[in-house]
CSV table of C-alpha atoms in Angstrom, one decimal:
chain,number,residue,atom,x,y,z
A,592,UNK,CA,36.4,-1.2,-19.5
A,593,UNK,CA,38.6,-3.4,-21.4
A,594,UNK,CA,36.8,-5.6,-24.1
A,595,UNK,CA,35.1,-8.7,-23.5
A,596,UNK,CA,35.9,-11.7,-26.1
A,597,UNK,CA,33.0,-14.0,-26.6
A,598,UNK,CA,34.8,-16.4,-25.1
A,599,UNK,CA,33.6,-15.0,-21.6
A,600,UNK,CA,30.4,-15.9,-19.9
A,601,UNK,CA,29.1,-11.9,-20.2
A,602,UNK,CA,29.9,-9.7,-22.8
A,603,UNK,CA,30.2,-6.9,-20.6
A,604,UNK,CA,31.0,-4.2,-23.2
A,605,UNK,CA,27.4,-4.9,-24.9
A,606,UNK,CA,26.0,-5.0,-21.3
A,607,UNK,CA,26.4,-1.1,-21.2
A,608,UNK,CA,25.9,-0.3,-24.6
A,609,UNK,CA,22.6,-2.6,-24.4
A,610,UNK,CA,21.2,-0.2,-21.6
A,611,UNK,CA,22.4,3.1,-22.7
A,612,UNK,CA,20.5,2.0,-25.8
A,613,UNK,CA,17.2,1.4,-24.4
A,614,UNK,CA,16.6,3.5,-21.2
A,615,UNK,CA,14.3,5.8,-21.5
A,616,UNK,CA,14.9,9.6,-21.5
A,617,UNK,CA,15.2,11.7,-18.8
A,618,UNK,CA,12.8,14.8,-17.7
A,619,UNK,CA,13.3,17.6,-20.3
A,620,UNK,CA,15.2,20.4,-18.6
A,621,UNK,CA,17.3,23.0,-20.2
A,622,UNK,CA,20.7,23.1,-19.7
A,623,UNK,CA,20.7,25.8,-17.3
A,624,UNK,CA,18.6,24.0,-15.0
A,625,UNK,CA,20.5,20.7,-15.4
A,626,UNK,CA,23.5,22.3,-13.6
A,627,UNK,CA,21.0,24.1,-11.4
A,628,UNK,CA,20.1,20.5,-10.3
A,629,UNK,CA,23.6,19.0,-9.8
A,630,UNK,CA,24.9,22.1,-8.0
A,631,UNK,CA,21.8,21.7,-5.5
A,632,UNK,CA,22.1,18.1,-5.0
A,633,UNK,CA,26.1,18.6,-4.3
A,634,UNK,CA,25.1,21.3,-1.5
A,635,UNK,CA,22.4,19.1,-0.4
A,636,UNK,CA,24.7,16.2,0.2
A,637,UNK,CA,27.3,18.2,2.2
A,638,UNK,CA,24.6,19.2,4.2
A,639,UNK,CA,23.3,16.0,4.3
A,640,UNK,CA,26.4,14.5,5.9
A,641,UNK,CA,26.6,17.0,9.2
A,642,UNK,CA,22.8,16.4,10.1
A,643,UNK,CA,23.1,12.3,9.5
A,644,UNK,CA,26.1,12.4,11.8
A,645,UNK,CA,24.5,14.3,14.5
A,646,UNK,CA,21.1,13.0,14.6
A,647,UNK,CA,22.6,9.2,14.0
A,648,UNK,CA,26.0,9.8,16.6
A,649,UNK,CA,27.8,6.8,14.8
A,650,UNK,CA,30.8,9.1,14.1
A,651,UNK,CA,32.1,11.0,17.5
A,652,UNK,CA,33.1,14.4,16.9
A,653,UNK,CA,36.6,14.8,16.0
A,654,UNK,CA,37.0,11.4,14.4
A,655,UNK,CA,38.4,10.7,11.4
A,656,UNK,CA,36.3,8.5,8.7
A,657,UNK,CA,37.4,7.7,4.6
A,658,UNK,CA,36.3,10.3,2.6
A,659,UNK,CA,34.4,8.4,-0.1
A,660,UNK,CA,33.2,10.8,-3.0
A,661,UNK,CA,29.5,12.1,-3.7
A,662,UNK,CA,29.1,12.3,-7.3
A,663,UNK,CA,25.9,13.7,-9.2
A,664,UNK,CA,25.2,11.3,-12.5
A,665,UNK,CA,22.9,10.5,-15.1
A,666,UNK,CA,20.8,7.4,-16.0
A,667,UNK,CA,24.0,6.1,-17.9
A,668,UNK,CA,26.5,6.5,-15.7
A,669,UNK,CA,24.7,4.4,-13.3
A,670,UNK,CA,24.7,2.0,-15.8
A,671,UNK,CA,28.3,2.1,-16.0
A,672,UNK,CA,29.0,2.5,-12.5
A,673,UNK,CA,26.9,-0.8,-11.7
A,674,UNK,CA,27.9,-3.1,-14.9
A,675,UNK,CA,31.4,-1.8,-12.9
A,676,UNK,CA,30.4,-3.2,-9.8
A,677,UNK,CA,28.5,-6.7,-10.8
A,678,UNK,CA,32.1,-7.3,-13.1
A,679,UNK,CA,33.8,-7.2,-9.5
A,680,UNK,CA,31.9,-9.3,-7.4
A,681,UNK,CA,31.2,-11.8,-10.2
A,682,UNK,CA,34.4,-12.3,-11.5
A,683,UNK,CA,35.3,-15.6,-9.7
A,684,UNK,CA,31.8,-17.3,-10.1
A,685,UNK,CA,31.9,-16.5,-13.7
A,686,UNK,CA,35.7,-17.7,-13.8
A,687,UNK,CA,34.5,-20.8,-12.3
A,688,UNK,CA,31.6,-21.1,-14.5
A,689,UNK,CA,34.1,-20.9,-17.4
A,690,UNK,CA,36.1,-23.5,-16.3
A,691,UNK,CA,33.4,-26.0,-15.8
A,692,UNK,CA,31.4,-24.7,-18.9
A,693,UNK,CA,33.5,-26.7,-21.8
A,694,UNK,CA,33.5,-29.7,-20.8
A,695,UNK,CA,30.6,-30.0,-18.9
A,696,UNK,CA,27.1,-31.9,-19.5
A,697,UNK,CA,25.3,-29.3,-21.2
A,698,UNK,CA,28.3,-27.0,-21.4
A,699,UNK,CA,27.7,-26.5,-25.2
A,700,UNK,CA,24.0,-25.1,-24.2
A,701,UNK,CA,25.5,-22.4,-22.6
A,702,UNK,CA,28.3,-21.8,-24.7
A,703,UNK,CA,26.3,-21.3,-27.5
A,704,UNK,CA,24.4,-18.8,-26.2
A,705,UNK,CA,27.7,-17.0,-24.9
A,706,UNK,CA,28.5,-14.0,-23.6
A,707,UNK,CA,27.1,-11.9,-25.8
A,708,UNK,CA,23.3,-12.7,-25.1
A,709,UNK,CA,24.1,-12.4,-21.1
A,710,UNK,CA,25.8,-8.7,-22.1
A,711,UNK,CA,22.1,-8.3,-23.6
A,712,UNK,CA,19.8,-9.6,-21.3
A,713,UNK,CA,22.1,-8.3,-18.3
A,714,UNK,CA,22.3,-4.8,-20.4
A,715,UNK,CA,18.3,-5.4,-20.9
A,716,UNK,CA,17.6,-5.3,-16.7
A,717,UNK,CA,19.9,-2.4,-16.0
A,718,UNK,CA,17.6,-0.5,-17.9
A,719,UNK,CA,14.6,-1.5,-16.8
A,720,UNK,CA,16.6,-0.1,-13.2
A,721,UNK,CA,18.3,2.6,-14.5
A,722,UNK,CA,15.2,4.9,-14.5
A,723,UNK,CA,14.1,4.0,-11.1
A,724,UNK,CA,17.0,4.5,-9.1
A,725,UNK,CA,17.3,7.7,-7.2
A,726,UNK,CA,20.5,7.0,-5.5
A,727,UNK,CA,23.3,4.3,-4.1
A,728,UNK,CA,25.8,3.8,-2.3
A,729,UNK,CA,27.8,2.0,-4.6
A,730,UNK,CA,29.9,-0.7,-1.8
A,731,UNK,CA,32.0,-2.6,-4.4
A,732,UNK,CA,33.0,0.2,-6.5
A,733,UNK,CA,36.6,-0.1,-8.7
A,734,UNK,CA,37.9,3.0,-9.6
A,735,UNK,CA,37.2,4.1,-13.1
A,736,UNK,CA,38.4,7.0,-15.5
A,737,UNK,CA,35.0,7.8,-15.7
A,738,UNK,CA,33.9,7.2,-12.5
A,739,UNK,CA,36.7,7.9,-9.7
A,740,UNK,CA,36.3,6.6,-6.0
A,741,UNK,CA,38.6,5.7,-3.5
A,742,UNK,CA,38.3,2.1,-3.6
A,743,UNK,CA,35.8,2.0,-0.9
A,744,UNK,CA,32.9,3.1,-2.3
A,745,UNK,CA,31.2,6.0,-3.7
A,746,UNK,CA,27.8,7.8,-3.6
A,747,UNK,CA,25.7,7.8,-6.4
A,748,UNK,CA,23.1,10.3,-7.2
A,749,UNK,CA,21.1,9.9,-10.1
A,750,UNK,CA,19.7,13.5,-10.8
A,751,UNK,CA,17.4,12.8,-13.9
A,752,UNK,CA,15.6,10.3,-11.8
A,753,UNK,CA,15.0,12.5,-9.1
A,754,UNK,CA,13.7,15.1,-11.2
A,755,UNK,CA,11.6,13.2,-12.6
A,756,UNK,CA,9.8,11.6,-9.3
A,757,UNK,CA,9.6,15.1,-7.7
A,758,UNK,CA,7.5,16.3,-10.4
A,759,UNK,CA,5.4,13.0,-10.5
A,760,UNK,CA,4.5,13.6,-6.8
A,761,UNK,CA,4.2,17.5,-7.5
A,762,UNK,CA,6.1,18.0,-4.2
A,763,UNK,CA,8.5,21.2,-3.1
A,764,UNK,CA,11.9,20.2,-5.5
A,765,UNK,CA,14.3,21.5,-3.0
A,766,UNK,CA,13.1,19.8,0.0
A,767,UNK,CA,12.9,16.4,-2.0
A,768,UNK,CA,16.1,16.8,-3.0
A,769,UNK,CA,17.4,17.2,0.7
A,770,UNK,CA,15.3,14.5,1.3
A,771,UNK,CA,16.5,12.0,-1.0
A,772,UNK,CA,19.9,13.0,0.0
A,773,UNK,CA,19.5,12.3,3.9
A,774,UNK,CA,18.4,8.5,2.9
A,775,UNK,CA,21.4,8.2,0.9
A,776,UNK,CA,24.1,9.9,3.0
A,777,UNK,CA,22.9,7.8,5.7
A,778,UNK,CA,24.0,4.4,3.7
A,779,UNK,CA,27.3,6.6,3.3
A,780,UNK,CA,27.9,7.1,7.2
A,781,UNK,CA,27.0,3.5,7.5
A,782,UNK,CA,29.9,1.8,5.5
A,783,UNK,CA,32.2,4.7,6.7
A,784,UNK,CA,31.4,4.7,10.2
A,785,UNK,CA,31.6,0.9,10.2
A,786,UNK,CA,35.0,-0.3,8.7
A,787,UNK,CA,34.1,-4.0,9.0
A,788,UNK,CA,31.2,-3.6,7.0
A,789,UNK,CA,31.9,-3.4,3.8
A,790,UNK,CA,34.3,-6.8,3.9
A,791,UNK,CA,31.0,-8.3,6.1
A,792,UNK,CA,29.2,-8.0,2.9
A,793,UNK,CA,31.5,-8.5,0.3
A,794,UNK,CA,32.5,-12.2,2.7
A,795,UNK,CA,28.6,-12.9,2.4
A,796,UNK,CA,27.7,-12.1,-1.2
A,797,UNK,CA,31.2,-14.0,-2.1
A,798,UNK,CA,30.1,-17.2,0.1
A,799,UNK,CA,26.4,-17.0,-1.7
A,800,UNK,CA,28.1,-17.0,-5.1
A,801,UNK,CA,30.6,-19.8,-4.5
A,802,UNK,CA,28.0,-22.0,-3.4
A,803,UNK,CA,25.9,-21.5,-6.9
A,804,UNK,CA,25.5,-24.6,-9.1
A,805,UNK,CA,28.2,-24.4,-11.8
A,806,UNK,CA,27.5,-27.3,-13.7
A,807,UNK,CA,25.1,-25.8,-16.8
A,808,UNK,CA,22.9,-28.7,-17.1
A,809,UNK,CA,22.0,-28.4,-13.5
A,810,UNK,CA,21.7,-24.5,-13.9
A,811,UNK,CA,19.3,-24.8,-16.6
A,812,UNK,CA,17.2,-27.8,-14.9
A,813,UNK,CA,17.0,-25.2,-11.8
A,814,UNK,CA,16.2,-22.6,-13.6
A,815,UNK,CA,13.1,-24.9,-15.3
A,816,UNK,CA,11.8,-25.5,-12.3
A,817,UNK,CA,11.4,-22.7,-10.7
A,818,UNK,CA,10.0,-20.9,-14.0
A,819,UNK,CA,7.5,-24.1,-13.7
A,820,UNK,CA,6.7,-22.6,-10.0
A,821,UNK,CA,7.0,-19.2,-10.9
A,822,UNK,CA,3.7,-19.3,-13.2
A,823,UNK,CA,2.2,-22.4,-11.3
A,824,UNK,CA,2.8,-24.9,-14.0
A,825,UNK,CA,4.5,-27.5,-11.4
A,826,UNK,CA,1.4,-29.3,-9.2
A,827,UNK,CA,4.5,-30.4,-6.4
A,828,UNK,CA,5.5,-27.0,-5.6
A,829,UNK,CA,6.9,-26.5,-2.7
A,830,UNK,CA,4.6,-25.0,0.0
A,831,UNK,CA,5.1,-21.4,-0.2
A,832,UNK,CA,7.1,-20.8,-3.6
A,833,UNK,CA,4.2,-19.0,-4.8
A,834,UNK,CA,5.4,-16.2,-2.8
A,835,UNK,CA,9.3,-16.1,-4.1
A,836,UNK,CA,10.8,-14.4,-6.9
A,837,UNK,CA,12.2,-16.4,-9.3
A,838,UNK,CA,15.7,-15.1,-8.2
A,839,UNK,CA,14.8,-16.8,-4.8
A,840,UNK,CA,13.6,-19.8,-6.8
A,841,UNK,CA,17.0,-21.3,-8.1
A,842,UNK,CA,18.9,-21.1,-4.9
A,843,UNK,CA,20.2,-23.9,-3.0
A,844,UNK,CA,19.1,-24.5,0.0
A,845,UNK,CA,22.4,-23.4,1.5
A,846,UNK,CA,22.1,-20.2,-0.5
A,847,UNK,CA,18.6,-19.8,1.5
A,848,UNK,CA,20.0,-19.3,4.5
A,849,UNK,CA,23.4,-16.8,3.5
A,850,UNK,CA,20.4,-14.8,2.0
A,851,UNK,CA,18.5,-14.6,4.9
A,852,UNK,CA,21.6,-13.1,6.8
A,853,UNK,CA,21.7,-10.6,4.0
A,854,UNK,CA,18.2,-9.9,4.1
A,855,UNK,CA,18.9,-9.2,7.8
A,856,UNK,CA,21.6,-7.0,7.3
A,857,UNK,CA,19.9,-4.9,4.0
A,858,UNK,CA,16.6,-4.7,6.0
A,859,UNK,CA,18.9,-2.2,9.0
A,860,UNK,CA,20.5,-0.7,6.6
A,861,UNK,CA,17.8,0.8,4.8
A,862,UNK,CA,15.5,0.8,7.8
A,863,UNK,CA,17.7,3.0,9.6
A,864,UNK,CA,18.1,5.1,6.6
A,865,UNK,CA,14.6,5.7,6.2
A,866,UNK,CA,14.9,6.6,10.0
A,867,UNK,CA,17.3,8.5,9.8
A,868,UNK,CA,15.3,10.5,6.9
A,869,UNK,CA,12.7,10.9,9.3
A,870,UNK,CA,14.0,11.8,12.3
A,871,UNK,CA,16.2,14.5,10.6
A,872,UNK,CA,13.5,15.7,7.9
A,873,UNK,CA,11.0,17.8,10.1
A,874,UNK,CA,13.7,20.0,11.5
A,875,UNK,CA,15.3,20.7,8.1
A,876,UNK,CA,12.8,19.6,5.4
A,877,UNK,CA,9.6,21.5,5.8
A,878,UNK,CA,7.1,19.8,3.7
A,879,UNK,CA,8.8,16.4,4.6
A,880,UNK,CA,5.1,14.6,5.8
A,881,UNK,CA,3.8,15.4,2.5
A,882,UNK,CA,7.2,14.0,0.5
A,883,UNK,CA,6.6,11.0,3.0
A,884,UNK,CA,2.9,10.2,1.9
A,885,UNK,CA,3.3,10.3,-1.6
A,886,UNK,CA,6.6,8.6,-1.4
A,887,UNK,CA,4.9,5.6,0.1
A,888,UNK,CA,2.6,5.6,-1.8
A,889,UNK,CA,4.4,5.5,-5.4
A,890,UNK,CA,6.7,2.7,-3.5
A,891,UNK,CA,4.0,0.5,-3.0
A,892,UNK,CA,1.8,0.9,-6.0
A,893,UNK,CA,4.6,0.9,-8.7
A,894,UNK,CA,4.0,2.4,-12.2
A,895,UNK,CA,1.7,-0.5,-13.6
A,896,UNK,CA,1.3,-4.1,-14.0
A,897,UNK,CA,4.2,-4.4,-16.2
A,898,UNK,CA,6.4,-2.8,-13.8
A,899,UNK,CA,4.3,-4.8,-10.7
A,900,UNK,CA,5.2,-8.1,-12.6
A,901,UNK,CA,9.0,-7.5,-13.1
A,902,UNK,CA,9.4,-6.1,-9.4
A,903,UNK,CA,7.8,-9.6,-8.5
A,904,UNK,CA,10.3,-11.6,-10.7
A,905,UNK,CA,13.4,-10.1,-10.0
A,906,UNK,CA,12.3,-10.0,-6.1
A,907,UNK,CA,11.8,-6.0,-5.8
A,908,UNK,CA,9.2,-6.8,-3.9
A,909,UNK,CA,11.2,-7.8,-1.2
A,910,UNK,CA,13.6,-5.0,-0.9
A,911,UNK,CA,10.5,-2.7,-0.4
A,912,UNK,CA,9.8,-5.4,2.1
A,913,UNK,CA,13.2,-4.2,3.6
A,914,UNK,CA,12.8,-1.1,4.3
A,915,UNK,CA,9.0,-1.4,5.9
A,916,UNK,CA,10.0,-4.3,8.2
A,917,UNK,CA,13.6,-2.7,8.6
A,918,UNK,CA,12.6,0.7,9.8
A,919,UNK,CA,10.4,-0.8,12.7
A,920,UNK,CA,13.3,-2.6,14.3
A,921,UNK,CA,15.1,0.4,14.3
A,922,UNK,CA,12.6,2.4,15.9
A,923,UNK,CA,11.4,-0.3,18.3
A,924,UNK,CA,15.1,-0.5,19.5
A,925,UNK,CA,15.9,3.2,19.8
A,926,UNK,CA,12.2,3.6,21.6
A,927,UNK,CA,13.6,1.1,23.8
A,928,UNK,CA,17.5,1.3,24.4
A,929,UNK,CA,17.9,5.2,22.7
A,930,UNK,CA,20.6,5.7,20.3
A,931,UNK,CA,23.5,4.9,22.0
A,932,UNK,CA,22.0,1.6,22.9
A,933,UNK,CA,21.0,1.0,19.0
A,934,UNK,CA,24.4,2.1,17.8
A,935,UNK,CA,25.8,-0.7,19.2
A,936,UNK,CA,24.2,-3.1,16.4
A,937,UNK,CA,27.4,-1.5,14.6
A,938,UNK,CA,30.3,-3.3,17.1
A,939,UNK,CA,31.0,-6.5,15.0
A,940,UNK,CA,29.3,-9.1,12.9
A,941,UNK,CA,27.6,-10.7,15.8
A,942,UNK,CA,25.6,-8.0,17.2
A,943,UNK,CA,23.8,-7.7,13.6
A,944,UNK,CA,20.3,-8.8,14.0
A,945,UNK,CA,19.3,-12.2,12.1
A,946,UNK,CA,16.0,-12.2,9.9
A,947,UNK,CA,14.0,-13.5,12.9
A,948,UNK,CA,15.3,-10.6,15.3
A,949,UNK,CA,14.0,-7.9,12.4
A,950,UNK,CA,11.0,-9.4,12.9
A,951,UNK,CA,10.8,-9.5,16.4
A,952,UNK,CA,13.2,-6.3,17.7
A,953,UNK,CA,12.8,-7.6,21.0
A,954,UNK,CA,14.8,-10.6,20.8
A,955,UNK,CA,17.9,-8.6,19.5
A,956,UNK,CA,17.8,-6.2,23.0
A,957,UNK,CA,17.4,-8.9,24.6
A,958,UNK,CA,20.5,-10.6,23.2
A,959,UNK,CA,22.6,-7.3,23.0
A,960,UNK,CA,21.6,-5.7,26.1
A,961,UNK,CA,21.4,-8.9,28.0
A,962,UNK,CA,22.7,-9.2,32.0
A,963,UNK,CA,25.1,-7.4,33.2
A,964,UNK,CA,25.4,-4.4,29.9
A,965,UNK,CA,23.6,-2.0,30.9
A,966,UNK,CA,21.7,-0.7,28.1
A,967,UNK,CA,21.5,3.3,27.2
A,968,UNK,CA,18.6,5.2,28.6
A,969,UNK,CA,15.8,5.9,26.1
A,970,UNK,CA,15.8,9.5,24.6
């Protein structure tokens, strides 16, 4: 990446060197066993790919799909890969921020604290992630010298990270690996299969940011607030902010409701990878109820109250949310249309379930398959 002047609103440069800086190590492995690992998880995700496309059937047999790459990283090149990403889809917000930011009310606030603080405290959450992430399919990917791709996304796999939760749960290595690698290969059939997908999203997340607050002063009155909510210092609260992150908590109302089409969309997405996982793991991962247990398990418990407290702020909470309340609509619509008749939640924008229809899976046949489609027949 080219450098950042202070000028800018993030000091993106610092951002990477910030995290790299304060991530914690790895699992001590020799090297030996380091390429052991990255070898494995490179077969694994080849073999991934063949049994996501036949248990899922969104790619017919013979088709051909973009062949987005796999690679096997470390904690720091996820940084790198996702300081990459964030720098694409928030180019024009901050570009617009910049703009307002001189001559604004409350534009020298901001401009004081500059781009170089947001590199930190931006550089500061990434690696607080960084060792948590076991992989990602990385949507909004540029292509990097570092970090190749095709310009439509790449998979991520963040081998330290999964070497390290496989020993935590003291489950079988390989078949956690295979594992991990049917979850994420099924987020890679998803934007492949689907080519409307990926510019779905990116139109969403692009719509959420231009409707952000870009005058400062009304940024950092908004973000007062909802810190005053966040730790219950503000009596007139609104009913149920109690419950938000503090992410959720500066939104506009307008914002509100783009994000509860995304939560929508995330919830299938990694619903029906965690189905996926499942459906696929007894026939080819043999301890894969014992993985599943203890993988719940760590999800919901976290590492501690430090960790407990950030997942809350920074709304972590709710993607495990995601995959809980998504992976029930996906089974309650394959137990009642079969696959064929879920797949065809992939035909265009409009047949994507809203928040209320994750919720209630019923309402989404019933709009889907309504009179006259006849739905598939239940496997």
């Amino acid at each position: 990446m080219t450098s950042i002047g202070g000028a800018e609103m993030v000091d993106w440069n610092l951002a990477v060197a910030t995290a790299t800086r304060l991530v914690r190590p790895g699992p001590e492995v020799t090297r030996d066993e380091a390429r052991a690992v990255v070898a494995e998880l490179r077969r694994h995700a080849r073999t991934s790919e063949r049994h996501v496309r036949e248990f899922t059937r969104m790619i017919p047999e013979g088709s051909a799909v973009p062949d987005t790459p796999v690679l096997v990283v470390d904690r720091a090149g996820w940084v790198k890969a996702n300081v990459a990403g964030f720098r694409e889809l928030l180019q024009p917000l901050l570009g617009k921020m910049q703009d307002r930011r001189a001559g604004a009310t409350g534009g020298a606030v901001l401009g004081a604290v500059g781009g170089k603080v947001t590199g930190v405290e931006l550089g500061m959450l990434l690696s607080f992630l960084a060792s948590r992430v076991l992989g990602q399919y990385e949507t909004f990917a540029p292509v990097t010298r570092d970090l190749p791709g095709a310009g439509g996304g790449r998979l991520l796999l963040v081998a330290p990270n999964i070497v390290h939760v496989e020993r935590e749960l003291e489950v079988h290595p390989h078949d956690f690996r295979l594992w991990v690698c049917l979850h994420e290969e099924t987020h890679r059939t998803q934007f492949t299969a689907v080519p409307w997908l990926r510019e779905h999203l990116e139109g969403e997340i692009q719509t959420f940011l231009g409707a952000t607050e870009v005058d400062p002063s009304t940024v950092l009155e908004r973000i007062r607030e909802a810190a005053q909510s966040f730790v219950g210092a503000r009596p007139d609260a609104e009913h149920g902010d109690e419950g938000r992150s503090l992410v959720e908590l500066v939104q506009t109302p307008e914002q509100r409701e783009i994000l509860g089409r995304l939560t929508a969309v995330m919830s299938l997405l990694e619903g029906h990878a965690d189905f996926v996982m499942d459906g696929v793991g007894p026939q080819v991962v043999p301890s894969v109820a014992e993985i599943r247990e203890k993988f719940q398990q760590r999800r919901a418990s976290g590492a501690g109250r430090l960790d407990a407290a950030l997942r809350k702020l920074l709304g972590l909470d709710a993607k495990l949310r995601q995959y809980r309340d998504g992976e029930r609509f996906v089974r309650a619509v394959v137990g009642q249309v079969g696959m064929d008749g879920f797949n065809r939640v992939w035909t265009s924008p409009n047949t994507l379930p809203t928040k209320a229809e994750i919720a209630s899976p019923a309402d989404w046949v019933a709009r889907v398959h309504r009179k006259g489609s006849e739905p598939s027949e239940a496997e």
